[in-house]
Short mmCIF file of C-alpha atoms in Angstrom, two decimals:
data_model
loop_
_atom_site.label_atom_id
_atom_site.label_comp_id
_atom_site.label_asym_id
_atom_site.label_seq_id
_atom_site.Cartn_x
_atom_site.Cartn_y
_atom_site.Cartn_z
CA MET K 1 -2.13 39.78 28.00
CA ARG K 2 -1.30 36.11 28.50
CA ARG K 3 -0.27 34.23 25.30
CA ILE K 4 -2.53 31.31 24.19
CA ARG K 5 -0.85 28.12 25.21
CA ILE K 6 -1.28 25.21 22.72
CA LEU K 7 -0.15 21.68 23.47
CA PHE K 8 0.89 19.42 20.52
CA PRO K 9 0.96 15.84 21.74
CA PHE K 10 2.72 13.14 19.58
CA VAL K 11 3.79 9.42 19.63
CA GLY K 12 7.58 9.28 19.38
CA GLY K 13 9.56 6.70 17.36
CA PRO K 14 11.26 6.40 13.98
CA VAL K 15 8.44 7.45 11.79
CA LEU K 16 8.00 11.12 10.70
CA GLY K 17 4.86 11.45 8.50
CA GLY K 18 3.25 14.24 6.69
CA SER K 19 0.90 15.01 9.69
CA HIS K 20 3.86 15.30 11.97
CA ILE K 21 5.64 17.74 9.61
CA SER K 22 2.57 19.86 9.11
CA ALA K 23 1.79 20.19 12.84
CA LEU K 24 5.36 20.86 13.95
CA SER K 25 5.76 23.38 11.21
CA LEU K 26 2.71 25.13 12.28
CA ALA K 27 3.92 25.19 15.93
CA ALA K 28 7.16 26.76 14.81
CA ALA K 29 5.54 29.39 12.69
CA LEU K 30 3.03 30.68 15.27
CA ASP K 31 3.39 34.25 16.36
CA PRO K 32 5.36 34.05 19.61
CA ASN K 33 3.66 37.28 20.81
CA ARG K 34 0.30 35.70 20.64
CA PHE K 35 0.85 32.04 21.19
CA GLU K 36 3.11 29.63 23.14
CA ALA K 37 3.57 26.22 21.54
CA ARG K 38 4.39 23.30 23.71
CA VAL K 39 5.45 20.01 22.16
CA LEU K 40 5.09 16.72 24.12
CA VAL K 41 6.21 13.30 22.81
CA HIS K 42 5.22 9.92 24.20
CA PHE K 43 7.82 7.27 24.93
CA GLU K 44 10.90 8.59 23.20
CA PRO K 45 11.87 11.59 20.97
CA GLY K 46 12.77 9.82 17.85
CA ALA K 47 12.17 11.49 14.62
CA ILE K 48 9.56 13.90 15.94
CA GLY K 49 12.00 15.20 18.48
CA GLN K 50 14.69 15.60 15.98
CA LYS K 51 12.31 17.49 13.55
CA ALA K 52 11.32 19.64 16.49
CA ARG K 53 14.81 20.72 17.21
CA GLU K 54 15.46 21.39 13.53
CA LEU K 55 12.49 23.86 13.74
CA GLY K 56 13.71 25.49 16.90
CA LEU K 57 11.05 23.82 19.07
CA ASP K 58 11.59 22.53 22.58
CA TYR K 59 9.80 19.45 23.66
CA GLU K 60 9.24 17.21 26.63
CA VAL K 61 8.96 13.44 26.81
CA LEU K 62 6.37 11.41 28.73
CA GLU K 63 7.96 8.18 28.95
CA ASP K 64 5.84 5.91 31.21
CA THR K 65 2.31 6.73 30.36
CA PRO K 66 0.67 3.86 28.28
CA LEU K 67 -1.73 4.85 25.54
CA MET K 68 -4.84 3.12 23.92
CA SER K 69 -4.61 1.95 20.40
CA SER K 70 -6.83 0.00 18.00
CA PRO K 71 -6.89 -3.67 18.90
CA GLY K 72 -5.61 -4.57 15.36
CA LEU K 73 -2.55 -2.33 15.88
CA PRO K 74 -0.24 -3.76 18.63
CA LEU K 75 1.76 -0.68 18.98
CA PRO K 76 4.30 -0.03 21.80
CA GLY K 77 2.99 1.19 25.16
CA ARG K 78 -0.61 -0.12 24.40
CA VAL K 79 -3.18 -0.17 27.22
CA GLY K 80 -6.82 -1.41 27.17
CA GLY K 81 -9.84 0.48 28.19
CA LEU K 82 -9.66 -0.37 31.97
CA GLY K 83 -5.86 0.51 31.92
CA TYR K 84 -6.69 3.77 30.19
CA LEU K 85 -9.23 4.79 32.82
CA THR K 86 -7.01 3.80 35.78
CA ARG K 87 -3.60 4.76 34.55
CA THR K 88 -3.57 6.85 31.46
CA LEU K 89 -6.38 9.16 32.00
CA PRO K 90 -5.34 10.31 35.54
CA ALA K 91 -1.57 10.66 34.20
CA LEU K 92 -2.68 12.76 31.25
CA ARG K 93 -4.74 15.06 33.48
CA ARG K 94 -1.72 15.53 35.77
CA THR K 95 0.25 16.44 32.72
CA LEU K 96 -2.39 18.93 31.70
CA LYS K 97 -2.41 20.54 35.12
CA LYS K 98 1.36 20.98 34.91
CA ILE K 99 1.40 22.49 31.43
CA ASP K 100 -1.88 24.30 31.67
CA PRO K 101 -2.61 24.69 27.94
CA ASP K 102 -5.59 26.51 26.61
CA ILE K 103 -5.85 24.34 23.65
CA VAL K 104 -4.86 20.63 23.04
CA HIS K 105 -4.29 20.22 19.32
CA THR K 106 -4.18 16.64 18.29
CA ASN K 107 -3.05 15.50 14.79
CA GLU K 108 -3.24 11.69 14.53
CA GLY K 109 -5.62 8.99 15.49
CA ARG K 110 -4.10 7.64 18.56
CA MET K 111 -3.44 11.09 20.06
CA HIS K 112 -7.16 12.15 19.29
CA ALA K 113 -8.42 8.92 21.18
CA ASN K 114 -6.19 9.41 24.17
CA TRP K 115 -6.17 13.04 24.68
CA ILE K 116 -9.75 14.29 24.04
CA MET K 117 -11.22 13.05 27.24
CA PRO K 118 -8.58 14.37 29.63
CA SER K 119 -8.73 17.63 27.64
CA LYS K 120 -12.41 18.02 28.35
CA LEU K 121 -12.20 16.99 31.90
CA SER K 122 -9.45 19.51 32.48
CA GLY K 123 -11.37 22.32 30.91
CA CYS K 124 -9.07 22.79 27.90
CA ARG K 125 -10.37 23.42 24.32
CA HIS K 126 -9.81 20.48 21.95
CA LEU K 127 -8.89 20.87 18.33
CA TRP K 128 -9.19 17.59 16.34
CA HIS K 129 -7.21 17.89 13.23
CA HIS K 130 -8.54 15.16 10.92
CA ARG K 131 -5.93 13.87 8.35
CA GLN K 132 -7.45 10.36 7.93
CA ASP K 133 -10.17 8.34 6.28
CA PRO K 134 -13.68 9.98 6.37
CA ALA K 135 -15.05 6.87 7.85
CA ALA K 136 -12.78 6.75 10.79
CA LYS K 137 -14.73 5.79 13.92
CA GLY K 138 -13.05 8.38 16.14
CA ALA K 139 -13.70 11.17 13.78
CA ASN K 140 -17.51 10.18 13.55
CA MET K 141 -18.23 9.19 17.15
CA LEU K 142 -15.75 10.91 19.49
CA ALA K 143 -15.01 14.15 17.64
CA PRO K 144 -18.62 15.30 17.07
CA LEU K 145 -19.42 14.64 20.80
CA LEU K 146 -16.36 16.08 22.43
CA ALA K 147 -14.20 18.14 20.21
CA ASP K 148 -14.59 22.02 20.21
CA HIS K 149 -13.67 22.19 16.58
CA ILE K 150 -12.71 19.71 13.81
CA VAL K 151 -10.29 20.87 11.10
CA SER K 152 -10.05 18.73 8.03
CA VAL K 153 -7.35 18.64 5.54
CA SER K 154 -9.83 18.17 2.65
CA HIS K 155 -13.55 18.00 1.80
CA TYR K 156 -12.99 14.31 1.22
CA ALA K 157 -11.55 13.62 4.65
CA MET K 158 -14.35 15.43 6.56
CA PRO K 159 -16.11 12.90 8.90
CA SER K 160 -18.73 11.08 6.53
CA ARG K 161 -21.19 10.03 9.16
CA PRO K 162 -20.91 12.03 12.24
CA ILE K 163 -23.03 10.96 15.26
CA ARG K 164 -24.30 14.55 15.53
CA PRO K 165 -24.14 17.45 13.24
CA ILE K 166 -20.80 19.14 12.95
CA GLY K 167 -21.59 21.88 10.39
CA ASP K 168 -20.93 24.67 12.77
CA ARG K 169 -17.77 23.12 14.35
CA ALA K 170 -15.89 21.98 11.35
CA SER K 171 -13.57 23.55 8.73
CA VAL K 172 -11.52 22.50 5.74
CA ILE K 173 -8.06 24.07 5.93
CA ARG K 174 -5.26 22.82 3.73
CA SER K 175 -2.03 21.70 5.39
CA PRO K 176 0.95 23.92 5.37
CA PHE K 177 3.75 23.22 2.89
CA ASP K 178 7.22 24.51 3.56
CA PHE K 179 8.40 24.75 -0.01
CA PRO K 180 12.26 25.18 -0.61
CA ALA K 181 13.24 28.73 -1.44
CA ILE K 182 15.15 27.56 -4.54
CA ARG K 183 13.82 24.69 -6.76
CA PRO K 184 16.37 22.13 -7.66
CA ASP K 185 17.23 21.91 -11.18
CA ARG K 186 15.40 18.90 -12.48
CA ALA K 187 17.79 17.75 -15.16
CA ASN K 188 20.66 17.87 -12.65
CA SER K 189 18.75 15.99 -10.03
CA HIS K 190 17.90 13.34 -12.64
CA ASP K 191 21.40 12.83 -13.55
CA LYS K 192 22.48 12.50 -9.89
CA LEU K 193 19.82 9.81 -9.23
CA CYS K 194 20.95 7.86 -12.38
CA ASP K 195 24.62 8.16 -11.34
CA GLU K 196 23.72 7.00 -7.87
CA LEU K 197 22.00 3.96 -9.16
CA GLY K 198 24.45 3.25 -12.06
CA LEU K 199 21.83 3.82 -14.78
CA PRO K 200 22.20 5.59 -18.12
CA ARG K 201 21.15 9.23 -17.82
CA ASP K 202 18.35 8.65 -20.34
CA ALA K 203 16.64 6.18 -18.06
CA VAL K 204 12.95 6.81 -17.22
CA LEU K 205 12.67 7.28 -13.53
CA LEU K 206 9.18 6.71 -11.97
CA GLY K 207 8.74 7.82 -8.42
CA TYR K 208 6.80 6.85 -5.32
CA PHE K 209 7.14 9.14 -2.20
CA GLY K 210 5.51 8.09 1.05
CA SER K 211 5.28 5.56 3.89
CA ILE K 212 4.91 1.91 2.74
CA ILE K 213 1.29 1.55 4.01
CA LYS K 214 -1.77 -0.11 2.49
CA ARG K 215 -3.69 3.09 1.79
CA LYS K 216 -0.87 4.33 -0.49
CA ARG K 217 -0.77 1.17 -2.54
CA PRO K 218 3.05 0.63 -2.91
CA ASP K 219 2.19 -2.67 -4.58
CA GLY K 220 0.04 -0.75 -6.97
CA PHE K 221 3.26 1.29 -7.80
CA VAL K 222 5.22 -1.89 -8.46
CA ARG K 223 2.49 -2.90 -11.03
CA VAL K 224 2.43 0.42 -12.68
CA VAL K 225 6.19 0.37 -13.13
CA ASP K 226 5.86 -3.20 -14.74
CA ALA K 227 3.05 -1.91 -17.08
CA VAL K 228 5.06 1.05 -18.18
CA ARG K 229 8.15 -0.95 -18.78
CA ARG K 230 6.07 -3.30 -21.02
CA ALA K 231 4.51 -0.33 -22.84
CA LEU K 232 8.18 1.11 -23.64
CA PRO K 233 10.31 -1.99 -24.54
CA GLY K 234 12.97 0.30 -26.09
CA ARG K 235 13.75 2.33 -23.05
CA GLN K 236 15.00 1.65 -19.57
CA VAL K 237 12.14 2.10 -17.19
CA HIS K 238 12.81 2.23 -13.44
CA GLY K 239 10.79 2.49 -10.32
CA LEU K 240 12.11 4.42 -7.33
CA LEU K 241 10.27 3.77 -4.10
CA PHE K 242 11.26 6.47 -1.49
CA GLY K 243 9.91 5.73 1.96
CA ASP K 244 9.94 3.23 4.88
CA THR K 245 7.47 0.87 6.56
CA VAL K 246 5.72 1.75 9.79
CA ASP K 247 5.23 -0.68 12.70
CA ALA K 248 1.46 -1.17 11.96
CA THR K 249 2.08 -2.42 8.52
CA ARG K 250 5.39 -4.18 9.02
CA GLY K 251 6.00 -6.74 6.24
CA LEU K 252 4.49 -4.85 3.41
CA ASP K 253 7.80 -3.96 2.19
CA GLU K 254 8.57 -7.65 1.86
CA THR K 255 5.31 -8.19 -0.02
CA CYS K 256 6.42 -5.47 -2.54
CA LYS K 257 9.79 -7.14 -2.81
CA ALA K 258 8.26 -10.50 -3.58
CA LEU K 259 5.94 -8.84 -6.31
CA VAL K 260 9.01 -7.01 -7.78
CA SER K 261 10.77 -10.51 -8.03
CA SER K 262 7.73 -12.21 -9.36
CA LEU K 263 7.27 -9.59 -12.13
CA GLY K 264 10.87 -9.76 -13.17
CA LEU K 265 11.63 -6.28 -11.99
CA ASN K 266 14.73 -6.91 -9.77
CA ASP K 267 16.91 -4.82 -12.16
CA ASN K 268 14.24 -2.17 -12.60
CA PHE K 269 13.13 -1.32 -9.16
CA HIS K 270 14.85 0.41 -6.34
CA PHE K 271 13.94 0.67 -2.59
CA MET K 272 15.53 4.09 -1.82
CA GLY K 273 14.54 4.42 1.90
CA PHE K 274 13.50 7.44 3.72
CA ARG K 275 15.27 10.62 2.79
CA SER K 276 15.10 14.15 4.34
CA PRO K 277 15.24 16.63 2.75
CA VAL K 278 13.64 14.94 -0.26
CA PHE K 279 13.16 17.72 -2.71
CA GLU K 280 16.09 16.97 -4.78
CA ALA K 281 15.12 13.32 -5.25
CA MET K 282 11.51 14.43 -5.96
CA SER K 283 12.79 16.74 -8.59
CA GLY K 284 14.92 14.09 -10.19
CA VAL K 285 12.22 11.55 -11.17
CA ASP K 286 10.51 11.97 -14.43
CA VAL K 287 6.98 11.43 -13.18
CA MET K 288 5.72 11.04 -9.63
CA LEU K 289 2.99 8.34 -9.29
CA VAL K 290 0.34 8.40 -6.57
CA PRO K 291 -1.56 4.95 -6.59
CA ALA K 292 -3.23 5.69 -3.27
CA VAL K 293 -6.82 5.35 -2.50
CA ASN K 294 -8.61 6.92 0.47
CA GLU K 295 -5.78 9.54 0.74
CA PRO K 296 -7.02 12.58 2.62
CA PHE K 297 -4.72 15.05 0.98
CA GLY K 298 -1.33 13.90 -0.03
CA ARG K 299 1.53 16.08 1.06
CA THR K 300 4.18 14.65 -1.50
CA LEU K 301 1.73 15.30 -4.33
CA ILE K 302 1.58 19.04 -3.66
CA GLU K 303 5.28 19.18 -3.19
CA SER K 304 5.91 17.55 -6.48
CA MET K 305 3.72 19.99 -8.24
CA TYR K 306 5.43 22.85 -6.70
CA LEU K 307 8.83 21.47 -7.86
CA GLY K 308 7.61 20.99 -11.47
CA THR K 309 7.62 17.13 -11.38
CA PRO K 310 4.55 16.00 -13.30
CA VAL K 311 2.10 13.87 -11.25
CA VAL K 312 -0.28 11.00 -12.29
CA ALA K 313 -2.58 10.11 -9.53
CA THR K 314 -5.64 8.02 -8.82
CA ARG K 315 -8.99 9.80 -9.18
CA HIS K 316 -9.90 9.05 -5.54
CA GLY K 317 -9.84 10.90 -2.20
CA GLY K 318 -8.29 14.19 -1.84
CA ASN K 319 -6.23 13.75 -5.11
CA ILE K 320 -9.35 15.08 -6.87
CA GLU K 321 -9.26 18.34 -4.98
CA ALA K 322 -5.53 18.77 -5.53
CA ILE K 323 -5.18 18.05 -9.22
CA SER K 324 -7.13 19.52 -12.23
CA ASP K 325 -7.04 16.59 -14.68
CA GLY K 326 -5.11 17.55 -17.68
CA LEU K 327 -4.20 21.06 -16.45
CA THR K 328 -2.03 20.44 -13.37
CA GLY K 329 -1.60 16.81 -13.52
CA PHE K 330 -3.44 13.67 -14.60
CA LEU K 331 -6.03 11.59 -12.78
CA VAL K 332 -6.53 7.88 -13.64
CA GLU K 333 -8.76 5.13 -12.42
CA PRO K 334 -7.64 3.47 -9.11
CA ASP K 335 -6.63 -0.26 -8.96
CA ASP K 336 -5.92 -0.19 -12.76
CA PRO K 337 -2.07 -0.13 -13.40
CA GLU K 338 -2.76 0.14 -17.22
CA SER K 339 -4.69 3.36 -16.67
CA PHE K 340 -1.31 5.07 -15.67
CA VAL K 341 0.46 4.13 -18.92
CA GLU K 342 -1.22 6.57 -21.38
CA PRO K 343 -0.53 9.78 -19.38
CA ILE K 344 3.00 8.67 -18.32
CA CYS K 345 3.98 8.00 -21.96
CA LYS K 346 2.39 11.28 -23.12
CA LEU K 347 4.35 13.20 -20.58
CA LEU K 348 7.63 11.37 -21.45
CA ASN K 349 7.20 11.84 -25.21
CA ASP K 350 5.69 15.49 -25.30
CA LEU K 351 8.11 18.16 -23.81
CA LEU K 352 5.53 20.86 -24.48
CA LEU K 353 2.88 19.17 -22.73
CA GLN K 354 5.32 18.26 -19.74
CA THR K 355 6.40 21.88 -19.56
CA ARG K 356 2.75 23.19 -19.68
CA ILE K 357 1.64 20.73 -16.92
CA ALA K 358 4.67 21.58 -14.71
CA ASP K 359 4.18 25.44 -15.05
CA ALA K 360 0.46 25.21 -14.25
CA ALA K 361 1.09 22.84 -11.29
CA GLN K 362 3.80 25.20 -9.90
CA ALA K 363 1.57 28.18 -10.06
CA ASP K 364 -1.35 26.37 -8.53
CA ALA K 365 0.60 24.94 -5.54
CA ALA K 366 2.39 28.36 -4.79
CA ALA K 367 -0.95 30.19 -4.74
CA LYS K 368 -2.91 27.62 -2.59
CA TYR K 369 -0.63 25.89 -0.20
CA GLY K 370 1.78 28.34 1.35
CA ALA K 371 2.33 27.97 5.00
CA GLU K 372 1.35 31.64 5.74
CA ARG K 373 -2.26 30.93 4.81
CA HIS K 374 -2.47 27.87 6.89
CA VAL K 375 -0.95 29.59 9.96
CA SER K 376 -3.28 32.57 9.62
CA GLU K 377 -6.48 30.58 9.53
CA ILE K 378 -5.32 28.19 12.49
CA SER K 379 -4.25 31.22 14.44
CA ARG K 380 -7.66 32.83 13.94
CA LEU K 381 -9.28 29.46 15.00
CA TYR K 382 -7.23 29.45 18.16
CA GLU K 383 -8.17 32.86 19.15
CA GLN K 384 -11.95 32.27 18.55
CA LEU K 385 -11.84 28.94 20.51
CA VAL K 386 -10.39 30.66 23.53
CA GLU K 387 -12.72 33.69 23.20
CA GLY K 388 -15.49 31.16 23.42
CA THR K 389 -16.98 32.30 20.08
CA GLN K 390 -18.27 29.77 17.71
CA VAL K 391 -16.10 29.45 14.58
CA ALA K 392 -17.81 29.61 11.28
CA GLY K 393 -16.85 26.69 9.05
CA THR K 394 -14.11 27.53 6.64
CA ALA K 395 -13.82 25.79 3.30
CA TYR K 396 -10.99 26.14 0.83
CA ALA K 397 -11.24 25.57 -2.79
#
């Protein structure tokens, strides 16, 4: 029997986000006796090509085909509607004819918009993996009309106003998490970060892990660090921001740096850049903060829970589905830096509370978010799509 061939298209470049890691990890974990994963990267391999190689995946590069993008996002290789119809659409159909996939599995907005039409015209099944805002236009307009199935990473992220009902063609399936086999020692990791930054080992380290984009509110993280520093005048409180900017929000890092300076935080705030693997650094901070709003389902939040690093996150978006307030972490009001102070101080001052939260979070993350469960559900979905049977919606708690 011929294996089911799945095409995973991506835009190449320097950015490797959670959606890329999840999709590539899925492709690498598929049963090779049942599936053939094909990875295609637009423009240049970049970080995605590097990650694919690390996972043992081959890839091909489509260098010269322009792509549509939102008018507000002047991304590389951009083409307008007419250019898409006359250049991009025919080129992508030729690519599909050559690769001959059964399913095109897209994982980010630009890939959804560019690949769904050629997929349908070429007779391929299209799986729209939604990891974005529930109000995203494409997810509410294009996906309900053209996608064969929509997978959402959370109930929150499910398209909120679809142009036609999607109940029989939509599932909530959590993203896969490739947890480390051995958890780093948190005390040792903390000491390493302090030594790297020239800080006393009893310094309080507050962490932010993620791209520097508006939705994740890195400026909110700066303000929380300032609020905690003022609440603990007798301790050295430091904010460590792990992550880089992306092309679409270039300049936000400079905004954050200006805010750090205006709040007098220059000696207490550290831009750590992108790190991979990040588990040791994530284990080394005292508390991980998630100031994001409209976050579909944060990857680093779950990773921190698994590592035993306490999390304080906004009561918004997919965070509510990931954290049981007071049991596996803490949820606070968004856009209010002061709301973070009380749970952070409780965690810093109560070792028993910290241990209880960490143990519960570790157990919860390990039980719900292993890669095996994700791969199993997506594999079943692939098979049903190819067989032509309608897939009953799947909802995970």
